């Protein structure tokens, strides 16, 4: 056996960090004395895998499980490629000291990128194990096989992985061309392996971020300004000081917090604190929101699609169709408000949080406190479901700032109001569409023009504590919200432009399917309008403009699943009573991956304007399926969460601050209203695996809008589709005396 | 003035000291007794993440002053079953894979337990209504519905 004699600790040290007292399990006692490794190379097998002497394998993943089942799926991939029972694999995720920076856990790429990186590393490791055994036995490698964590020879000899590499490293580059397993021989991938966390979750043994405690830890609450930008005046903490358990008031410029020995004392002390805040009324008048978005200064225009000469062809069109779409501001609404713990030792900061981007958070915290990145360690601990950049990173910054001020480890638990008001928001989105038709109803030109926040390639949000405390922080960039301001339909002339705005009312952030949901909403309703104008069935119309076999297959499969009856998309405006309707929508995610087609069914009560989404049919093709039940779980979640966002959610605010402060003032869909979901999964074992955490969400608002049109003959172009908006649309349609 | 309170949780009596008798039961259970099956979600009795049983009733522990829970039998997720001898609801939640992040799950199970104890074979409508006060942001509701149905069958 001639694998180099170096253990993982040595590997990390060689990578630039000397990890004194480091426990490789990422245990909490291990935070002492670290010097963080400089970036772990994605090109090294040891970055991803460590084989212990007992043959157990630890998988180091920069992609984290946000409640999506990614941990289980990555374990399946690694165990499959290594020919190992899953019970011998464990996962360390999102620890900036131990796991590689595979980018934030966003955009449904944990499997398509993260999983494929793990697969190649595991396949390279398996090849090395085979070669090591061949040398050990002096036999040709060709005859050897791997099974159940052992290399086996034809003569019956076997060596387990622990004996071959146990405790040492591979010191091997990941072979990008490594031969991975033939899907036909899969035992784990493609099977509905149960989520590994569930037994602990249903018995109360699972440790969430909110359950983490560190020795000597105190509890803090941040006292937030009554306006989104608050200058702090005088603070009177005399009443707070009388609360038993009170420890300290912390003030850093406009950042204010109280610290106590126990959590309830911290809450009481925060309530007892008297602070004077300057008035601030810089938010737009919500009733004029869309006018103010349209009037915002534009920093730059991004042309997101340009085919032929759409402006010219619009001028020549026989008929021109125009529609404007808007999509309300949303909050993430994680059920558990953000929570974090921070601890300083010898000028080094350790921070536990449920951040989906621990490596980025490490950089942000290092900037905030003027530290080197190797002086900050961020560890991921699972929190309440996370659908984008919510308050986790802000809670981490709160805890870090308070802990620095008082010199003790501090836990910060956000209140429900903190989360609703202070998480960064899904920005308001406004899109104008214009299409030109010729005399036969053929589409000759399509243009889209969107008003969305400015952004850069790195998705990040300003840290509130840094902003209030007057410390360095970044501007907010809400991620790729321009995506899907481009269409797959083969119209001869297309032009789409994103106006990137200088201001947006709240810190803009990404929430599940950011921008792609809003843009697909406009695209797919407007396509339905064009189908209606052409007098063609909406599925047939889409197929006519798509030349992509997989697109045709998902649309065909959803039509079958929903027992779709082809019809023209023209509907009379309903005058009274109730009617059901069905609407279709389709997307190829980011135009390069996962295909989804859905049919939504609704029931509309014209008198009250109430819409109930009764069922959604989904046909889904994300290539190779790792875990079919996990995939269904993600698809169901996409449908239900997005039905909620589409039907009921809208952040309310006055000129100073958010007035949607809890679940009463920002309701989400409840059990009785949740639609049924039927799913047809198209598995393609020979294709690369793509993601499923977002694509289905992209098509839900448009499918519901199209279904409402099918039911009552009006187009809903403003999310959420509240009863009052439905009634207003009906009124307008009747007054115009037109059809939808 | 600190006050001693005796709580009967999962059949065992624990004595804790509280500075404020109006402190919600949630903080006593989570921070004094180290129970992790109930979660803080809102503190406003709006989400159900903190649900426990007090007697037979499903109760929001974030809204019940600890002093009012004194002397009453309190049951948490930890008390209804453990690995190897799961409650039928816990088993059904695993069988149906009825969770995503799992943060709401404990509250769902406790709410469903109270339902099944008063109605052994609820209709889908009844289950949906009984769980209307339990929020799930991940969208696990259809699985929860299937799990509660499955548990009802198993308990019949
Ligand atoms: S935390 Fe008690 S109901 Fe939400
Ligand atoms: S499973 Fe995440 S909130 Fe319900």
PDB file of N, CA and C in Angstrom, chain A residues 187-216:
ATOM      1  N   UNK A 187     -27.384   0.814  -7.449  1.00  0.00           N
ATOM      2  CA  UNK A 187     -28.160   0.188  -6.379  1.00  0.00           C
ATOM      3  C   UNK A 187     -28.837   1.236  -5.503  1.00  0.00           C
ATOM      4  N   UNK A 188     -28.232   2.439  -5.414  1.00  0.00           N
ATOM      5  CA  UNK A 188     -28.742   3.462  -4.498  1.00  0.00           C
ATOM      6  C   UNK A 188     -29.311   4.661  -5.241  1.00  0.00           C
ATOM      7  N   UNK A 189     -28.567   5.117  -6.237  1.00  0.00           N
ATOM      8  CA  UNK A 189     -29.046   6.275  -6.994  1.00  0.00           C
ATOM      9  C   UNK A 189     -30.265   5.858  -7.806  1.00  0.00           C
ATOM     10  N   UNK A 190     -31.282   6.707  -7.786  1.00  0.00           N
ATOM     11  CA  UNK A 190     -32.507   6.386  -8.501  1.00  0.00           C
ATOM     12  C   UNK A 190     -33.539   5.715  -7.607  1.00  0.00           C
ATOM     13  N   UNK A 191     -33.145   5.472  -6.346  1.00  0.00           N
ATOM     14  CA  UNK A 191     -34.092   4.849  -5.419  1.00  0.00           C
ATOM     15  C   UNK A 191     -34.565   5.851  -4.389  1.00  0.00           C
ATOM     16  N   UNK A 192     -35.779   5.636  -3.901  1.00  0.00           N
ATOM     17  CA  UNK A 192     -36.331   6.546  -2.896  1.00  0.00           C
ATOM     18  C   UNK A 192     -35.798   6.180  -1.510  1.00  0.00           C
ATOM     19  N   UNK A 193     -34.516   6.433  -1.324  1.00  0.00           N
ATOM     20  CA  UNK A 193     -33.912   6.205  -0.002  1.00  0.00           C
ATOM     21  C   UNK A 193     -34.531   7.206   0.979  1.00  0.00           C
ATOM     22  N   UNK A 194     -34.991   6.744   2.142  1.00  0.00           N
ATOM     23  CA  UNK A 194     -35.606   7.681   3.087  1.00  0.00           C
ATOM     24  C   UNK A 194     -34.598   8.724   3.580  1.00  0.00           C
ATOM     25  N   UNK A 195     -35.096   9.907   3.859  1.00  0.00           N
ATOM     26  CA  UNK A 195     -34.248  10.973   4.402  1.00  0.00           C
ATOM     27  C   UNK A 195     -33.609  10.515   5.706  1.00  0.00           C
ATOM     28  N   UNK A 196     -32.303  10.737   5.827  1.00  0.00           N
ATOM     29  CA  UNK A 196     -31.607  10.226   7.011  1.00  0.00           C
ATOM     30  C   UNK A 196     -31.957  10.982   8.292  1.00  0.00           C
ATOM     31  N   UNK A 197     -32.467  12.196   8.179  1.00  0.00           N
ATOM     32  CA  UNK A 197     -32.729  12.998   9.376  1.00  0.00           C
ATOM     33  C   UNK A 197     -34.083  12.706  10.015  1.00  0.00           C
ATOM     34  N   UNK A 198     -34.970  12.054   9.258  1.00  0.00           N
ATOM     35  CA  UNK A 198     -36.359  12.014   9.722  1.00  0.00           C
ATOM     36  C   UNK A 198     -36.587  11.329  11.070  1.00  0.00           C
ATOM     37  N   UNK A 199     -35.953  10.190  11.327  1.00  0.00           N
ATOM     38  CA  UNK A 199     -36.186   9.577  12.639  1.00  0.00           C
ATOM     39  C   UNK A 199     -35.879  10.546  13.787  1.00  0.00           C
ATOM     40  N   UNK A 200     -34.810  11.315  13.657  1.00  0.00           N
ATOM     41  CA  UNK A 200     -34.499  12.285  14.716  1.00  0.00           C
ATOM     42  C   UNK A 200     -35.513  13.429  14.725  1.00  0.00           C
ATOM     43  N   UNK A 201     -35.960  13.831  13.561  1.00  0.00           N
ATOM     44  CA  UNK A 201     -36.910  14.951  13.514  1.00  0.00           C
ATOM     45  C   UNK A 201     -38.253  14.595  14.149  1.00  0.00           C
ATOM     46  N   UNK A 202     -38.718  13.367  13.953  1.00  0.00           N
ATOM     47  CA  UNK A 202     -40.047  13.031  14.475  1.00  0.00           C
ATOM     48  C   UNK A 202     -40.015  12.628  15.948  1.00  0.00           C
ATOM     49  N   UNK A 203     -38.813  12.510  16.514  1.00  0.00           N
ATOM     50  CA  UNK A 203     -38.741  12.160  17.937  1.00  0.00           C
ATOM     51  C   UNK A 203     -38.188  13.303  18.788  1.00  0.00           C
ATOM     52  N   UNK A 204     -37.913  14.430  18.161  1.00  0.00           N
ATOM     53  CA  UNK A 204     -37.417  15.575  18.927  1.00  0.00           C
ATOM     54  C   UNK A 204     -35.928  15.476  19.235  1.00  0.00           C
ATOM     55  N   UNK A 205     -35.205  14.619  18.523  1.00  0.00           N
ATOM     56  CA  UNK A 205     -33.769  14.476  18.788  1.00  0.00           C
ATOM     57  C   UNK A 205     -32.910  15.291  17.817  1.00  0.00           C
ATOM     58  N   UNK A 206     -33.523  15.813  16.765  1.00  0.00           N
ATOM     59  CA  UNK A 206     -32.749  16.526  15.750  1.00  0.00           C
ATOM     60  C   UNK A 206     -32.290  17.867  16.316  1.00  0.00           C
ATOM     61  N   UNK A 207     -31.035  18.209  16.081  1.00  0.00           N
ATOM     62  CA  UNK A 207     -30.535  19.485  16.584  1.00  0.00           C
ATOM     63  C   UNK A 207     -30.572  20.552  15.495  1.00  0.00           C
ATOM     64  N   UNK A 208     -31.479  21.480  15.667  1.00  0.00           N
ATOM     65  CA  UNK A 208     -31.529  22.635  14.771  1.00  0.00           C
ATOM     66  C   UNK A 208     -30.579  23.704  15.301  1.00  0.00           C
ATOM     67  N   UNK A 209     -30.289  24.662  14.462  1.00  0.00           N
ATOM     68  CA  UNK A 209     -29.496  25.816  14.896  1.00  0.00           C
ATOM     69  C   UNK A 209     -30.056  26.385  16.190  1.00  0.00           C
ATOM     70  N   UNK A 210     -31.369  26.430  16.253  1.00  0.00           N
ATOM     71  CA  UNK A 210     -32.039  27.022  17.415  1.00  0.00           C
ATOM     72  C   UNK A 210     -31.787  26.246  18.707  1.00  0.00           C
ATOM     73  N   UNK A 211     -31.309  25.006  18.567  1.00  0.00           N
ATOM     74  CA  UNK A 211     -31.072  24.162  19.745  1.00  0.00           C
ATOM     75  C   UNK A 211     -29.611  24.181  20.200  1.00  0.00           C
ATOM     76  N   UNK A 212     -28.742  24.778  19.398  1.00  0.00           N
ATOM     77  CA  UNK A 212     -27.312  24.747  19.724  1.00  0.00           C
ATOM     78  C   UNK A 212     -27.038  25.623  20.950  1.00  0.00           C
ATOM     79  N   UNK A 213     -26.239  25.116  21.843  1.00  0.00           N
ATOM     80  CA  UNK A 213     -25.801  25.889  23.003  1.00  0.00           C
ATOM     81  C   UNK A 213     -24.292  25.739  23.112  1.00  0.00           C
ATOM     82  N   UNK A 214     -23.576  26.789  23.458  1.00  0.00           N
ATOM     83  CA  UNK A 214     -22.143  26.641  23.700  1.00  0.00           C
ATOM     84  C   UNK A 214     -21.860  27.074  25.139  1.00  0.00           C
ATOM     85  N   UNK A 215     -20.808  26.539  25.736  1.00  0.00           N
ATOM     86  CA  UNK A 215     -20.523  26.845  27.137  1.00  0.00           C
ATOM     87  C   UNK A 215     -20.331  28.348  27.355  1.00  0.00           C
ATOM     88  N   UNK A 216     -20.896  28.845  28.427  1.00  0.00           N
ATOM     89  CA  UNK A 216     -20.714  30.249  28.793  1.00  0.00           C
ATOM     90  C   UNK A 216     -21.545  31.222  27.972  1.00  0.00           C
TER      91      UNK A 216
END
